[in-house]
Amino acid sequence: MAEPLIVFYEAIVRREWTRLERGNTEAAWRNSRATFLSQVVGPHFEGICRDWAMSVEPEVFGELPGQVAAATVNDPRDKKQIQVDVAVLAPEETDRPRRILSLGEMKWDRTMTLGHVDRLRRARELLAAKGYDTSQTILACYSGAGFDENLLAVGTGPGQPRKQADSPMLVDLDTIYASIR
């Protein structure tokens, strides 16, 4: 379901109906807060981040995106899957490997760290091994809660010159909502 109001009803209201009917709203909220953040706010923020990535100026990713979506990358070495919340792909070109403009992770309610960037680096490495062109891929962190000092020290904002060749792009709420105005 994509409509946040329906998602809210299904994830929270239906499960807490008895408490809500009895006026025990504080207990209902205490019992539902984590679910609300993970099943309602988080997915909605992911969608907003993907919409932002699809609508930015070409200088942010080096060109206009052809497709933006969520993705999962299998990691056979670590026997796990790496979730990519915002995968930005260049338009398809005949007889060329698909270029990945950006791989991004999103956290609504947690401060992002260099560990998030490390997971994106691993995803990029695995995608390159599968034949995708990741030579210009920008790693991006989208956060509703901010970035720790280590990540802030190496990251840059969208469209800004990179501090290092592999500096992650940091996208916060102000950046996303400034483009909506």
Short mmCIF file of C-alpha atoms in Angstrom, two decimals:
data_model
loop_
_atom_site.label_atom_id
_atom_site.label_comp_id
_atom_site.label_asym_id
_atom_site.label_seq_id
_atom_site.Cartn_x
_atom_site.Cartn_y
_atom_site.Cartn_z
CA MET A 1 0.00 0.00 0.00
CA ALA A 2 1.33 3.39 -0.92
CA GLU A 3 -1.20 5.72 0.73
CA PRO A 4 0.21 6.67 4.17
CA LEU A 5 -3.23 7.10 5.76
CA ILE A 6 -4.27 3.55 4.82
CA VAL A 7 -0.89 2.19 5.92
CA PHE A 8 -1.34 4.01 9.25
CA TYR A 9 -4.79 2.54 9.73
CA GLU A 10 -3.64 -1.02 8.95
CA ALA A 11 -0.38 -0.85 10.95
CA ILE A 12 -1.61 1.09 13.99
CA VAL A 13 -5.34 1.74 14.34
CA ARG A 14 -6.60 -1.80 13.63
CA ARG A 15 -4.06 -3.33 16.01
CA GLU A 16 -4.79 -0.86 18.80
CA TRP A 17 -8.54 -0.56 18.28
CA THR A 18 -9.52 -1.79 21.74
CA ARG A 19 -7.15 0.58 23.56
CA LEU A 20 -8.26 3.48 21.37
CA GLU A 21 -11.96 2.74 21.97
CA ARG A 22 -11.33 2.71 25.72
CA GLY A 23 -9.52 6.05 25.55
CA ASN A 24 -6.14 4.58 26.42
CA THR A 25 -4.34 6.54 23.73
CA GLU A 26 -1.02 6.81 25.60
CA ALA A 27 -0.70 3.03 25.90
CA ALA A 28 -1.75 2.62 22.26
CA TRP A 29 0.96 5.04 21.17
CA ARG A 30 3.61 3.45 23.42
CA ASN A 31 2.76 0.08 21.94
CA SER A 32 2.70 1.40 18.34
CA ARG A 33 5.48 3.98 18.09
CA ALA A 34 8.16 1.60 16.76
CA THR A 35 5.69 0.11 14.27
CA PHE A 36 4.64 3.59 13.18
CA LEU A 37 8.25 4.61 12.51
CA SER A 38 9.20 1.40 10.69
CA GLN A 39 6.02 0.67 8.73
CA VAL A 40 4.52 4.11 8.10
CA VAL A 41 7.06 6.93 8.35
CA GLY A 42 10.12 5.01 7.12
CA PRO A 43 8.58 3.72 3.87
CA HIS A 44 6.96 7.11 3.19
CA PHE A 45 10.31 8.87 3.66
CA GLU A 46 11.95 6.33 1.31
CA GLY A 47 9.42 7.28 -1.35
CA ILE A 48 10.08 10.98 -0.80
CA CYS A 49 13.83 10.35 -1.14
CA ARG A 50 13.33 8.44 -4.41
CA ASP A 51 11.07 11.23 -5.73
CA TRP A 52 13.75 13.78 -4.81
CA ALA A 53 16.46 11.73 -6.56
CA MET A 54 14.36 11.50 -9.72
CA SER A 55 13.68 15.24 -9.79
CA VAL A 56 17.09 16.80 -9.05
CA GLU A 57 19.21 18.80 -11.45
CA PRO A 58 21.74 16.87 -13.58
CA GLU A 59 24.75 18.14 -11.61
CA VAL A 60 23.69 16.16 -8.52
CA PHE A 61 24.35 12.74 -10.12
CA GLY A 62 26.31 13.87 -13.16
CA GLU A 63 23.27 13.56 -15.44
CA LEU A 64 19.52 13.12 -15.24
CA PRO A 65 18.42 9.75 -13.87
CA GLY A 66 16.69 7.27 -16.14
CA GLN A 67 15.18 5.26 -13.28
CA VAL A 68 15.06 5.44 -9.49
CA ALA A 69 13.95 2.48 -7.37
CA ALA A 70 14.68 0.40 -4.30
CA ALA A 71 16.88 -2.66 -4.78
CA THR A 72 18.31 -5.66 -2.99
CA VAL A 73 21.84 -6.89 -3.65
CA ASN A 74 22.76 -10.46 -2.70
CA ASP A 75 26.07 -10.82 -0.87
CA PRO A 76 27.14 -14.47 -1.13
CA ARG A 77 30.34 -13.92 0.88
CA ASP A 78 28.51 -12.61 3.94
CA LYS A 79 25.36 -14.68 3.24
CA LYS A 80 23.03 -11.71 3.46
CA GLN A 81 21.18 -9.16 1.38
CA ILE A 82 22.03 -5.48 1.22
CA GLN A 83 19.01 -3.21 0.96
CA VAL A 84 19.50 -0.19 -1.27
CA ASP A 85 16.72 2.30 -0.57
CA VAL A 86 17.53 4.71 -3.43
CA ALA A 87 19.16 3.20 -6.52
CA VAL A 88 19.62 5.79 -9.27
CA LEU A 89 20.25 4.36 -12.74
CA ALA A 90 21.28 6.15 -15.91
CA PRO A 91 19.08 5.72 -18.97
CA GLU A 92 19.72 2.40 -20.72
CA GLU A 93 22.15 2.46 -23.62
CA THR A 94 22.38 -0.22 -26.30
CA ASP A 95 25.49 -2.43 -26.08
CA ARG A 96 26.75 -0.79 -22.87
CA PRO A 97 26.58 -2.00 -19.28
CA ARG A 98 23.87 -0.30 -17.23
CA ARG A 99 25.39 2.63 -15.36
CA ILE A 100 24.52 3.15 -11.72
CA LEU A 101 24.61 6.86 -10.90
CA SER A 102 24.00 6.48 -7.17
CA LEU A 103 23.33 3.97 -4.43
CA GLY A 104 21.65 5.35 -1.33
CA GLU A 105 20.56 4.29 2.11
CA MET A 106 17.81 6.03 4.05
CA LYS A 107 17.25 6.27 7.80
CA TRP A 108 14.35 8.28 9.13
CA ASP A 109 14.90 8.04 12.87
CA ARG A 110 18.55 7.05 13.33
CA THR A 111 21.75 9.05 12.97
CA MET A 112 23.71 7.73 10.01
CA THR A 113 27.34 6.62 10.33
CA LEU A 114 30.25 5.47 8.19
CA GLY A 115 28.90 1.93 8.62
CA HIS A 116 26.03 2.83 6.32
CA VAL A 117 28.51 3.99 3.68
CA ASP A 118 30.51 0.76 4.06
CA ARG A 119 27.38 -1.28 3.22
CA LEU A 120 26.81 0.85 0.13
CA ARG A 121 30.45 0.35 -0.91
CA ARG A 122 29.96 -3.41 -0.61
CA ALA A 123 26.78 -3.22 -2.71
CA ARG A 124 28.65 -1.20 -5.36
CA GLU A 125 31.45 -3.77 -5.40
CA LEU A 126 28.98 -6.63 -5.87
CA LEU A 127 27.12 -4.81 -8.65
CA ALA A 128 30.38 -4.08 -10.47
CA ALA A 129 31.21 -7.80 -10.31
CA LYS A 130 27.82 -8.50 -11.94
CA GLY A 131 28.70 -6.27 -14.89
CA TYR A 132 27.13 -2.93 -13.97
CA ASP A 133 29.15 0.21 -14.61
CA THR A 134 29.81 1.64 -11.14
CA SER A 135 32.84 3.72 -12.07
CA GLN A 136 31.02 7.00 -11.32
CA THR A 137 28.54 5.78 -8.70
CA ILE A 138 27.87 8.27 -5.91
CA LEU A 139 27.12 6.77 -2.51
CA ALA A 140 24.37 8.69 -0.75
CA CYS A 141 22.99 8.83 2.78
CA TYR A 142 19.46 10.19 3.21
CA SER A 143 18.60 11.01 6.81
CA GLY A 144 15.75 12.42 8.81
CA ALA A 145 17.83 12.31 12.02
CA GLY A 146 21.21 13.56 10.82
CA PHE A 147 24.74 12.27 10.43
CA ASP A 148 27.42 11.55 13.01
CA GLU A 149 30.59 13.67 13.13
CA ASN A 150 32.71 11.08 11.28
CA LEU A 151 30.30 10.98 8.36
CA LEU A 152 29.96 14.78 8.33
CA ALA A 153 33.76 15.04 8.16
CA VAL A 154 33.95 13.10 4.88
CA GLY A 155 30.55 13.77 3.28
CA THR A 156 29.34 16.58 1.06
CA GLY A 157 25.99 18.00 0.06
CA PRO A 158 24.27 17.34 -3.27
CA GLY A 159 25.99 19.01 -6.21
CA GLN A 160 28.97 20.11 -4.08
CA PRO A 161 32.55 19.17 -4.96
CA ARG A 162 33.61 15.92 -3.30
CA LYS A 163 36.10 16.17 -0.42
CA GLN A 164 37.63 12.91 -1.67
CA ALA A 165 37.00 10.82 -4.76
CA ASP A 166 34.65 8.53 -2.84
CA SER A 167 33.02 11.06 -0.48
CA PRO A 168 29.42 10.17 0.24
CA MET A 169 26.65 12.60 -0.60
CA LEU A 170 24.64 13.61 2.49
CA VAL A 171 20.99 14.47 1.97
CA ASP A 172 19.05 15.82 4.94
CA LEU A 173 15.46 17.00 5.39
CA ASP A 174 16.32 20.62 4.64
CA THR A 175 17.83 19.60 1.30
CA ILE A 176 14.86 17.45 0.33
CA TYR A 177 12.19 19.92 1.38
CA ALA A 178 14.00 22.93 -0.12
CA SER A 179 13.46 21.39 -3.56
CA ILE A 180 9.71 21.01 -2.95
CA ARG A 181 9.02 24.71 -2.42
#
